[in-house]
Coordinates of C-alpha atoms and ligand atoms in Angstrom, one line a residue:
M1 CA -8.5 154.5 172.1
S2 CA -7.2 154.8 168.6
A3 CA -4.6 152.2 167.7
L4 CA -2.4 155.1 166.8
H5 CA -2.0 156.1 170.5
Q6 CA -1.8 152.6 172.0
K7 CA 1.4 151.7 173.8
R8 CA 3.5 148.8 172.4
I9 CA 4.7 145.8 174.4
A10 CA 8.1 147.4 174.5
D11 CA 6.6 150.3 176.4
W12 CA 4.6 148.2 178.9
L13 CA 7.6 146.1 179.7
V14 CA 9.4 149.2 181.2
T15 CA 6.3 150.6 182.8
T16 CA 5.9 150.4 186.6
P17 CA 3.1 147.8 187.2
E18 CA 0.3 149.3 189.3
N19 CA -2.5 146.9 188.5
Q20 CA -3.5 149.3 185.7
E21 CA -5.8 147.9 183.0
I22 CA -4.0 147.7 179.6
T23 CA -4.6 146.2 176.2
V24 CA -1.9 144.6 174.0
S25 CA -2.0 142.9 170.6
G26 CA 0.5 140.5 169.1
W27 CA 1.4 137.0 168.1
V28 CA 1.8 134.0 170.4
R29 CA 5.3 132.7 170.6
T30 CA 4.8 130.0 173.2
K31 CA 2.1 128.7 175.6
R32 CA 2.8 126.6 178.6
G33 CA 1.2 126.0 182.0
N34 CA -0.8 123.4 184.0
K35 CA -4.4 122.5 184.5
D36 CA -5.1 125.8 186.4
I37 CA -3.1 128.4 184.6
A38 CA -1.6 129.3 181.2
F39 CA 1.5 131.4 180.5
I40 CA 1.4 132.9 177.1
A41 CA 4.4 134.7 175.6
L42 CA 3.1 137.4 173.3
S43 CA 5.2 139.5 170.9
D44 CA 4.3 142.5 168.8
G45 CA 7.8 143.0 167.3
S46 CA 8.4 146.2 169.2
T47 CA 11.2 144.5 171.2
I48 CA 13.1 141.2 171.4
N49 CA 11.3 140.5 174.7
N50 CA 7.8 139.1 175.0
I51 CA 5.1 140.1 177.5
Q52 CA 3.9 137.2 179.7
I53 CA 0.2 136.8 179.7
V54 CA -1.2 134.9 182.7
A55 CA -4.6 133.3 182.1
D56 CA -6.6 131.7 184.9
L57 CA -8.1 128.8 183.0
S58 CA -11.3 128.8 185.1
K59 CA -12.2 132.3 183.7
F60 CA -12.1 131.4 180.0
E61 CA -14.1 129.2 177.7
E62 CA -12.4 125.9 176.8
E63 CA -13.1 126.6 173.1
L64 CA -11.1 129.9 173.3
L65 CA -8.2 128.4 175.2
R66 CA -7.9 125.6 172.6
K67 CA -7.4 128.2 169.9
I68 CA -4.5 129.9 171.6
Q69 CA -1.5 128.2 169.9
T70 CA 1.9 129.2 168.7
G71 CA 1.6 131.5 165.8
C72 CA -2.0 132.8 166.4
S73 CA -2.7 136.4 167.0
L74 CA -4.4 137.8 170.1
R75 CA -5.8 141.0 171.6
V76 CA -5.5 140.8 175.4
T77 CA -6.9 143.1 178.0
G78 CA -5.9 142.7 181.7
N79 CA -4.0 144.1 184.6
L80 CA -0.3 144.9 184.6
V81 CA 1.2 143.5 187.8
A82 CA 4.7 142.7 189.1
S83 CA 5.7 139.2 188.0
Q84 CA 5.8 136.4 190.4
G85 CA 8.2 134.4 188.3
A86 CA 11.8 135.0 187.4
G87 CA 12.7 136.2 183.8
Q88 CA 10.3 139.1 183.5
A89 CA 9.5 142.2 185.5
V90 CA 5.8 142.3 184.7
D91 CA 2.9 140.0 184.0
L92 CA -0.4 140.8 182.2
V93 CA -3.2 139.0 184.1
A94 CA -5.8 138.5 181.4
S95 CA -9.4 139.4 181.9
Q96 CA -10.4 139.4 178.2
I97 CA -8.7 137.5 175.3
T98 CA -9.8 137.8 171.7
V99 CA -8.3 135.4 169.1
L100 CA -7.8 137.7 166.0
G101 CA -6.4 135.0 163.7
E102 CA -6.0 131.3 164.4
A103 CA -2.9 129.3 163.6
D104 CA -2.7 125.5 163.6
A105 CA 0.3 124.7 165.6
E106 CA 0.7 121.3 163.9
T107 CA 1.3 122.9 160.5
F108 CA 2.7 126.3 161.5
P109 CA 6.2 126.2 160.0
L110 CA 7.9 128.0 162.9
Q111 CA 8.1 125.3 165.6
K112 CA 9.6 125.7 169.1
K113 CA 12.8 123.9 168.1
K114 CA 15.6 125.9 166.6
H115 CA 15.5 126.2 162.8
T116 CA 18.4 126.6 160.5
L117 CA 18.9 129.9 158.7
E118 CA 18.7 127.9 155.4
F119 CA 15.3 126.7 156.3
L120 CA 14.2 130.1 157.4
R121 CA 15.2 131.5 154.0
E122 CA 12.6 129.1 152.4
I123 CA 9.9 130.7 154.6
A124 CA 11.0 134.3 154.3
H125 CA 7.4 135.3 154.6
L126 CA 7.3 134.1 158.2
R127 CA 10.9 134.6 159.3
P128 CA 10.3 138.1 160.6
R129 CA 8.4 136.4 163.4
T130 CA 11.6 134.7 164.7
N131 CA 13.7 136.5 167.4
T132 CA 16.7 136.6 165.1
F133 CA 14.9 138.3 162.2
G134 CA 13.0 140.6 164.4
A135 CA 16.3 141.8 165.8
I136 CA 17.8 142.2 162.4
L137 CA 14.9 144.1 161.0
R138 CA 14.9 146.5 164.0
I139 CA 18.6 147.0 163.6
R140 CA 18.2 147.7 159.8
H141 CA 15.6 150.3 160.6
A142 CA 17.8 151.9 163.3
L143 CA 20.8 152.1 161.0
S144 CA 18.8 153.4 158.1
F145 CA 17.5 156.2 160.3
A146 CA 21.0 156.8 161.7
I147 CA 22.4 157.3 158.2
H148 CA 19.9 160.0 157.3
N149 CA 20.5 161.5 160.7
Y150 CA 24.3 161.6 160.3
F151 CA 24.1 163.3 157.0
N152 CA 21.3 165.7 158.0
E153 CA 23.3 166.8 161.0
R154 CA 26.3 167.6 158.7
H155 CA 24.2 169.4 156.1
F156 CA 24.3 166.8 153.3
Y157 CA 21.3 166.8 151.0
N158 CA 19.6 163.6 150.2
I159 CA 19.4 163.1 146.4
H160 CA 17.1 160.5 144.8
A161 CA 19.0 159.0 142.0
P162 CA 17.0 157.3 139.3
I163 CA 16.6 153.5 139.3
I164 CA 16.2 153.1 135.6
T165 CA 19.3 154.3 133.7
G166 CA 20.7 154.5 130.2
S167 CA 24.3 154.4 131.4
D168 CA 26.6 151.9 133.2
A169 CA 28.1 153.8 136.1
E170 CA 30.7 151.3 137.0
G171 CA 31.6 150.4 133.4
A172 CA 31.5 146.7 134.5
G173 CA 28.5 145.7 132.3
E174 CA 26.7 143.5 134.8
M175 CA 23.3 145.1 134.5
F176 CA 19.7 144.0 134.4
R177 CA 17.9 145.1 131.2
V178 CA 14.7 146.9 131.5
T179 CA 12.4 146.5 128.5
T180 CA 8.8 146.3 127.4
L181 CA 9.5 144.5 124.1
D182 CA 8.0 141.1 123.5
A183 CA 10.8 138.7 124.5
S184 CA 9.7 136.1 122.0
N185 CA 9.3 138.4 119.1
P186 CA 11.2 141.7 119.4
P187 CA 11.4 144.1 116.5
R188 CA 14.7 143.6 114.7
K189 CA 17.0 145.8 112.7
E190 CA 18.1 144.8 109.2
D191 CA 21.2 143.1 110.6
G192 CA 19.0 140.9 112.8
T193 CA 19.9 142.6 116.2
V194 CA 17.1 143.8 118.4
D195 CA 15.9 147.3 117.5
S196 CA 15.8 149.1 120.9
S197 CA 14.7 152.4 119.2
Q198 CA 11.3 150.8 119.3
D199 CA 11.5 150.0 123.0
F200 CA 9.8 152.0 125.8
F201 CA 12.7 154.6 126.2
G202 CA 13.7 154.4 122.6
K203 CA 17.1 153.1 123.6
D204 CA 18.6 150.4 125.9
A205 CA 17.7 150.8 129.5
N206 CA 19.0 149.1 132.6
L207 CA 18.5 149.0 136.4
T208 CA 21.2 151.2 138.0
V209 CA 24.3 149.7 139.6
S210 CA 25.1 152.9 141.4
G211 CA 23.7 156.4 142.0
Q212 CA 27.1 157.9 141.9
L213 CA 27.1 159.7 138.5
E214 CA 23.9 161.4 139.3
S215 CA 25.1 162.1 142.8
E216 CA 28.2 163.9 141.3
L217 CA 26.0 166.1 139.2
A218 CA 24.1 167.2 142.4
A219 CA 27.4 167.7 144.3
M220 CA 28.5 170.2 141.6
A221 CA 25.7 172.4 142.8
L222 CA 24.8 171.6 146.4
S223 CA 28.4 170.7 147.5
R224 CA 27.5 167.8 149.9
V225 CA 25.0 165.3 148.9
Y226 CA 24.2 161.6 149.4
T227 CA 22.0 158.9 147.9
F228 CA 20.5 155.9 149.7
G229 CA 18.8 153.6 147.3
P230 CA 18.5 150.1 145.8
T231 CA 21.1 149.1 143.3
F232 CA 21.2 146.0 141.1
R233 CA 24.0 143.8 139.9
A234 CA 23.6 140.9 137.6
E235 CA 26.9 139.3 138.6
N236 CA 26.5 135.6 138.9
S237 CA 28.3 135.3 142.2
N238 CA 26.7 133.0 144.7
T239 CA 28.6 134.2 147.7
T240 CA 27.7 135.1 151.3
R241 CA 28.6 138.7 150.5
H242 CA 26.8 139.4 147.2
L243 CA 23.2 140.2 146.4
A244 CA 21.6 140.9 143.0
E245 CA 19.6 143.7 144.7
F246 CA 21.2 145.6 147.6
W247 CA 21.0 149.1 149.1
M248 CA 23.8 151.5 148.9
I249 CA 24.6 154.8 150.5
E250 CA 26.7 157.1 148.3
P251 CA 27.9 160.4 149.7
E252 CA 29.5 162.8 147.2
M253 CA 31.3 165.9 148.2
A254 CA 32.7 168.9 146.2
F255 CA 36.0 170.2 147.5
F256 CA 36.9 166.9 149.2
E257 CA 40.2 165.2 148.4
L258 CA 41.0 161.6 149.1
E259 CA 42.2 162.2 152.7
D260 CA 38.9 164.0 153.4
N261 CA 37.0 161.2 151.9
M262 CA 38.7 158.7 154.1
D263 CA 38.1 160.8 157.2
L264 CA 34.4 160.9 156.4
A265 CA 34.2 157.2 155.7
E266 CA 35.9 156.3 159.0
D267 CA 33.8 158.8 161.1
F268 CA 30.6 157.7 159.4
L269 CA 31.2 154.0 160.0
K270 CA 32.1 154.6 163.7
Y271 CA 29.1 156.8 164.2
L272 CA 26.8 154.0 162.8
I273 CA 28.3 151.3 164.9
R274 CA 28.1 153.4 168.1
Y275 CA 24.5 154.3 167.2
A276 CA 23.6 150.6 167.0
M277 CA 25.3 149.9 170.3
E278 CA 23.3 152.7 171.9
H279 CA 19.9 152.1 170.4
C280 CA 19.8 148.4 169.8
A281 CA 21.4 147.1 172.9
D282 CA 18.8 144.3 173.6
D283 CA 18.8 143.1 170.0
L284 CA 22.6 143.0 169.9
A285 CA 22.8 141.2 173.2
F286 CA 20.5 138.6 171.8
L287 CA 22.5 138.2 168.6
E288 CA 25.7 138.0 170.5
K289 CA 24.3 135.1 172.6
R290 CA 23.0 133.4 169.4
L291 CA 26.5 133.7 167.8
I292 CA 28.3 132.3 170.9
E293 CA 25.9 129.3 170.8
E294 CA 26.4 128.8 167.1
E295 CA 30.2 129.1 167.4
S296 CA 30.3 126.6 170.2
Q297 CA 29.7 123.9 167.5
M298 CA 32.6 125.2 165.4
K299 CA 36.3 124.5 165.5
K300 CA 38.2 127.0 167.6
E301 CA 40.1 128.5 164.6
D302 CA 36.8 129.2 162.8
R303 CA 35.3 131.2 165.7
N304 CA 35.5 135.0 165.9
P305 CA 38.3 136.1 168.1
M306 CA 36.0 138.6 169.8
A307 CA 32.4 138.4 171.0
L308 CA 30.0 140.7 169.0
L309 CA 29.8 143.7 171.3
E310 CA 33.5 143.6 172.1
K311 CA 34.2 143.6 168.3
L312 CA 31.8 146.6 167.7
K313 CA 33.3 148.6 170.5
F314 CA 36.8 147.8 169.3
V315 CA 36.1 148.9 165.7
S316 CA 34.3 152.1 166.9
E317 CA 37.3 153.1 168.9
Q318 CA 40.4 152.1 166.9
P319 CA 41.9 154.3 164.2
F320 CA 41.6 152.5 160.9
E321 CA 45.0 151.5 159.3
R322 CA 45.6 153.5 156.1
L323 CA 48.0 152.2 153.5
T324 CA 48.5 152.0 149.7
Y325 CA 47.6 149.1 147.6
T326 CA 51.3 148.8 146.7
E327 CA 52.3 148.5 150.4
A328 CA 49.5 145.9 150.9
I329 CA 50.9 143.8 148.1
Q330 CA 54.3 143.9 149.7
I331 CA 52.8 142.7 153.0
L332 CA 51.0 139.9 151.3
E333 CA 54.0 138.8 149.3
R334 CA 56.1 138.7 152.5
S335 CA 53.5 136.9 154.5
G336 CA 54.7 133.5 153.4
K337 CA 51.1 132.4 153.2
K338 CA 49.8 130.3 150.4
F339 CA 46.8 132.1 148.9
E340 CA 44.5 130.4 146.4
F341 CA 44.8 133.4 144.1
Q342 CA 48.2 134.6 143.3
V343 CA 49.5 137.9 144.7
K344 CA 51.4 140.3 142.4
W345 CA 51.2 144.0 141.7
G346 CA 48.3 144.7 139.4
V347 CA 45.9 142.0 140.4
D348 CA 42.6 142.7 142.0
L349 CA 42.6 141.7 145.7
Q350 CA 40.5 138.7 146.5
S351 CA 38.5 138.4 149.7
E352 CA 41.2 136.0 151.1
H353 CA 43.8 138.8 150.7
E354 CA 41.7 141.4 152.2
R355 CA 40.8 139.3 155.1
Y356 CA 44.4 138.4 155.7
L357 CA 45.4 142.1 155.9
V358 CA 42.5 142.9 158.3
E359 CA 42.2 139.8 160.4
K360 CA 45.7 138.5 160.6
H361 CA 48.1 141.3 159.9
F362 CA 46.6 144.5 161.2
K363 CA 43.8 143.1 163.3
K364 CA 41.6 146.1 162.7
P365 CA 39.8 147.9 159.8
V366 CA 42.0 148.9 156.9
I367 CA 41.7 151.6 154.2
L368 CA 43.6 150.7 151.1
T369 CA 44.3 153.5 148.6
N370 CA 45.9 154.2 145.3
Y371 CA 45.0 151.0 143.4
P372 CA 46.3 150.2 139.9
K373 CA 44.1 152.2 137.4
D374 CA 43.4 149.1 135.3
I375 CA 41.4 147.4 138.0
K376 CA 39.3 150.5 138.9
A377 CA 36.5 152.5 137.3
F378 CA 37.1 155.2 134.7
Y379 CA 36.1 158.1 136.8
M380 CA 38.8 157.8 139.5
K381 CA 41.4 160.6 139.7
Q382 CA 44.7 159.5 138.2
D383 CA 47.9 159.7 140.2
E384 CA 51.0 161.5 138.9
D385 CA 52.8 158.2 138.4
G386 CA 50.3 157.3 135.6
K387 CA 49.8 153.8 137.1
T388 CA 47.5 154.3 140.0
V389 CA 44.3 156.1 140.9
R390 CA 43.0 157.8 144.0
A391 CA 40.8 154.9 145.0
M392 CA 40.0 153.8 148.5
D393 CA 38.4 150.6 149.8
V394 CA 37.5 150.2 153.4
L395 CA 38.1 146.6 154.5
F396 CA 36.4 145.2 157.6
P397 CA 37.0 142.0 159.7
G398 CA 34.8 139.1 158.7
I399 CA 33.4 141.1 155.7
G400 CA 36.2 142.3 153.4
E401 CA 35.2 145.3 151.4
I402 CA 32.5 147.3 153.1
I403 CA 33.1 150.7 151.3
G404 CA 34.5 151.4 147.8
G405 CA 35.2 155.0 146.8
S406 CA 37.6 157.5 145.3
Q407 CA 38.5 161.0 144.5
R408 CA 37.1 161.7 141.1
E409 CA 38.9 162.8 138.0
E410 CA 37.9 166.5 137.6
D411 CA 40.2 167.2 134.6
Y412 CA 38.2 167.1 131.4
E413 CA 41.1 166.0 129.2
K414 CA 42.3 163.3 131.5
L415 CA 38.8 161.9 132.1
S416 CA 38.0 162.0 128.4
R417 CA 41.2 160.1 127.5
R418 CA 40.5 157.5 130.1
I419 CA 37.0 156.9 128.7
D420 CA 38.4 156.3 125.3
E421 CA 41.2 154.1 126.6
M422 CA 38.7 151.9 128.4
K423 CA 36.4 151.9 125.2
I424 CA 33.5 153.3 127.1
H425 CA 30.7 154.6 125.0
R426 CA 31.3 158.4 125.5
E427 CA 28.1 159.6 123.8
S428 CA 26.1 158.1 126.6
L429 CA 28.1 160.1 129.1
W430 CA 28.1 163.5 127.5
W431 CA 26.2 165.1 130.4
Y432 CA 28.7 163.6 132.9
L433 CA 31.6 165.0 130.9
E434 CA 30.0 168.5 130.8
T435 CA 30.4 168.8 134.6
R436 CA 34.2 168.9 133.9
Q437 CA 33.7 171.6 131.3
Y438 CA 31.6 174.0 133.4
G439 CA 33.1 174.9 136.7
T440 CA 34.8 171.6 137.6
V441 CA 36.1 171.2 141.2
P442 CA 38.0 168.5 143.1
H443 CA 35.5 166.1 144.5
S444 CA 35.2 162.7 146.1
G445 CA 32.7 160.1 147.3
F446 CA 32.2 156.5 148.2
G447 CA 29.6 153.8 148.4
L448 CA 28.7 151.8 151.6
G449 CA 26.9 148.5 151.0
F450 CA 24.1 148.7 153.5
E451 CA 23.7 144.9 153.8
R452 CA 27.4 144.5 154.4
L453 CA 27.2 147.0 157.2
I454 CA 24.2 145.1 158.7
L455 CA 26.2 141.8 158.4
F456 CA 29.0 143.3 160.4
V457 CA 26.8 144.9 163.1
T458 CA 24.7 141.8 163.6
G459 CA 27.5 139.2 163.3
M460 CA 25.4 137.2 160.8
G461 CA 27.3 135.1 158.3
N462 CA 25.3 135.3 155.1
I463 CA 24.1 138.5 153.4
R464 CA 20.8 136.8 152.5
D465 CA 19.9 136.8 156.2
V466 CA 20.1 140.5 156.7
I467 CA 17.7 141.7 154.0
P468 CA 13.9 140.9 154.2
F469 CA 13.7 139.3 150.8
P470 CA 17.1 138.5 149.2
R471 CA 17.5 138.5 145.5
A472 CA 20.2 136.2 144.2
P473 CA 20.7 133.9 141.2
K474 CA 17.8 131.5 140.8
N475 CA 16.1 133.0 143.8
L476 CA 12.9 135.0 143.5
E477 CA 10.2 133.3 145.5
F478 CA 8.9 136.1 147.7
Ligands
LIG501 O1 32.8 149.2 145.2 P1 31.5 149.5 144.5 O2 31.1 148.7 143.3 O3 31.4 151.0 144.3 C1 30.5 151.8 143.6 O4 29.5 151.3 143.2 C2 30.8 153.2 143.5 N1 30.0 153.8 142.5 C3 30.6 153.8 144.9 C4 30.9 155.3 144.9 O5 32.1 155.7 144.9 N2 29.9 156.1 145.0 O6 30.3 149.2 145.6 C5 30.2 149.9 146.8 C6 29.9 149.0 147.9 C7 30.9 147.9 148.2 O7 32.0 148.3 148.9 C8 30.1 146.8 148.9 O8 30.0 147.2 150.3 C9 28.7 147.0 148.3 O9 28.7 148.3 147.7 N3 28.4 146.0 147.2 C10 27.6 145.0 147.4 N4 26.8 144.6 148.4 C11 26.1 143.5 148.2 N5 26.0 142.8 147.1 C12 26.7 143.1 146.0 N6 26.6 142.5 144.9 C13 27.6 144.3 146.1 N7 28.4 144.9 145.3 C14 28.9 146.0 146.0
LIG502 MG1 34.4 148.0 145.0

């Protein structure tokens, strides 16, 4: 039978065993047994659960049996029967075993003992073969699919924003340069600076920090759109919440005001969490158990107040708390808590402030709005008071900011003035400004950090452990 039509281990594990002959392929997780019989746990990554292969040693060559070690790959044909042992419903009684690829169990980096996540990061090429990363990769896939599903069902169009850009969407200037010039001997202008007119694009080029600006252009024609692509930030922050390359989902909607934007963000996040609970139950149960074990080594106050599934259910059911930045500052000032970073109106909130609001004060997700204009991007719609803008950040327990967004400034004059005030190079944004000159409309959007969502759903502690190959300062091995 063509491999295309072969059932996976996940399928056989839920099939009624009737002594039918089947074939499976996968990697050996463990092998145990006695002088008569071997029990081999085989995984093909289709589920967190392995299929148990039972091999009567008298039926196989010693040479073959010796080669079956942790890490090697096998194709096994045999009969599917009800398991005699506890722990699994079915066994595969092997009649034919082929070793596809050997692995020396002595040197194979993934040993039976538990490895630290730090160590697994150093062997990122093999960590998908662990239970934890298998679960995370399946959940990433499920949520990626759910995101497209959510928007498709609501008639949003998926727009592919470019990855190479000539503008700085967030105006924060933390971008990776893209160039084909010879780094050791670039062409120079008379004043000694690099002459980028001779570079590939004839001007400076960067990797995008956000697909928003292009998304806005499309929303001005298709009304509801979204992007889901990689974004790059050269901020040198070595934290458990930042990557230099991460994936972002950015919906952008014409005719949406800030309230509508918040409604969408809340509904979207709840949908995704419920989707994971429904479609990734086995993987989440495994990750919950893992987390409980890990936390049993920690001090009580460092443990999560809720187990993983309880937390997911709670967040998917509770209305999020909505308040303004100004109200949040008052709460923080009155808290009597000593923060490392000072709290006063006008400062950017640090993760310790965000987490206090979410985890200690409200004990549920929070949407903060109307931030001071000086700490937010140029494109956000200005409030009447002249001090704040229609920004919204969604803050999650254990994560801090998971979504950042806003209503956009649709007024040409106001936007234009703000660009000048913030000393942004307006020539490079002429096309963006034109959308405000030709048929401008109120519109809004936001960006969800995909890895922060995965962090929350999996209960993992470090963002480098929820992306296959993390990109971070001084980190580019795989
Ligand atoms: O708040 P940010 O910077 O917003 C934007 O980029 C807007 N253009 C979005 C929009 O309105 N369309 O980033 C959005 C989200 C953050 O809330 C966070 O979840 C995630 O992206 N994020 C990061 N995730 C991982 N590593 C980083 N370095 C991140 N920076 C932002
Ligand atoms: Mg932000």
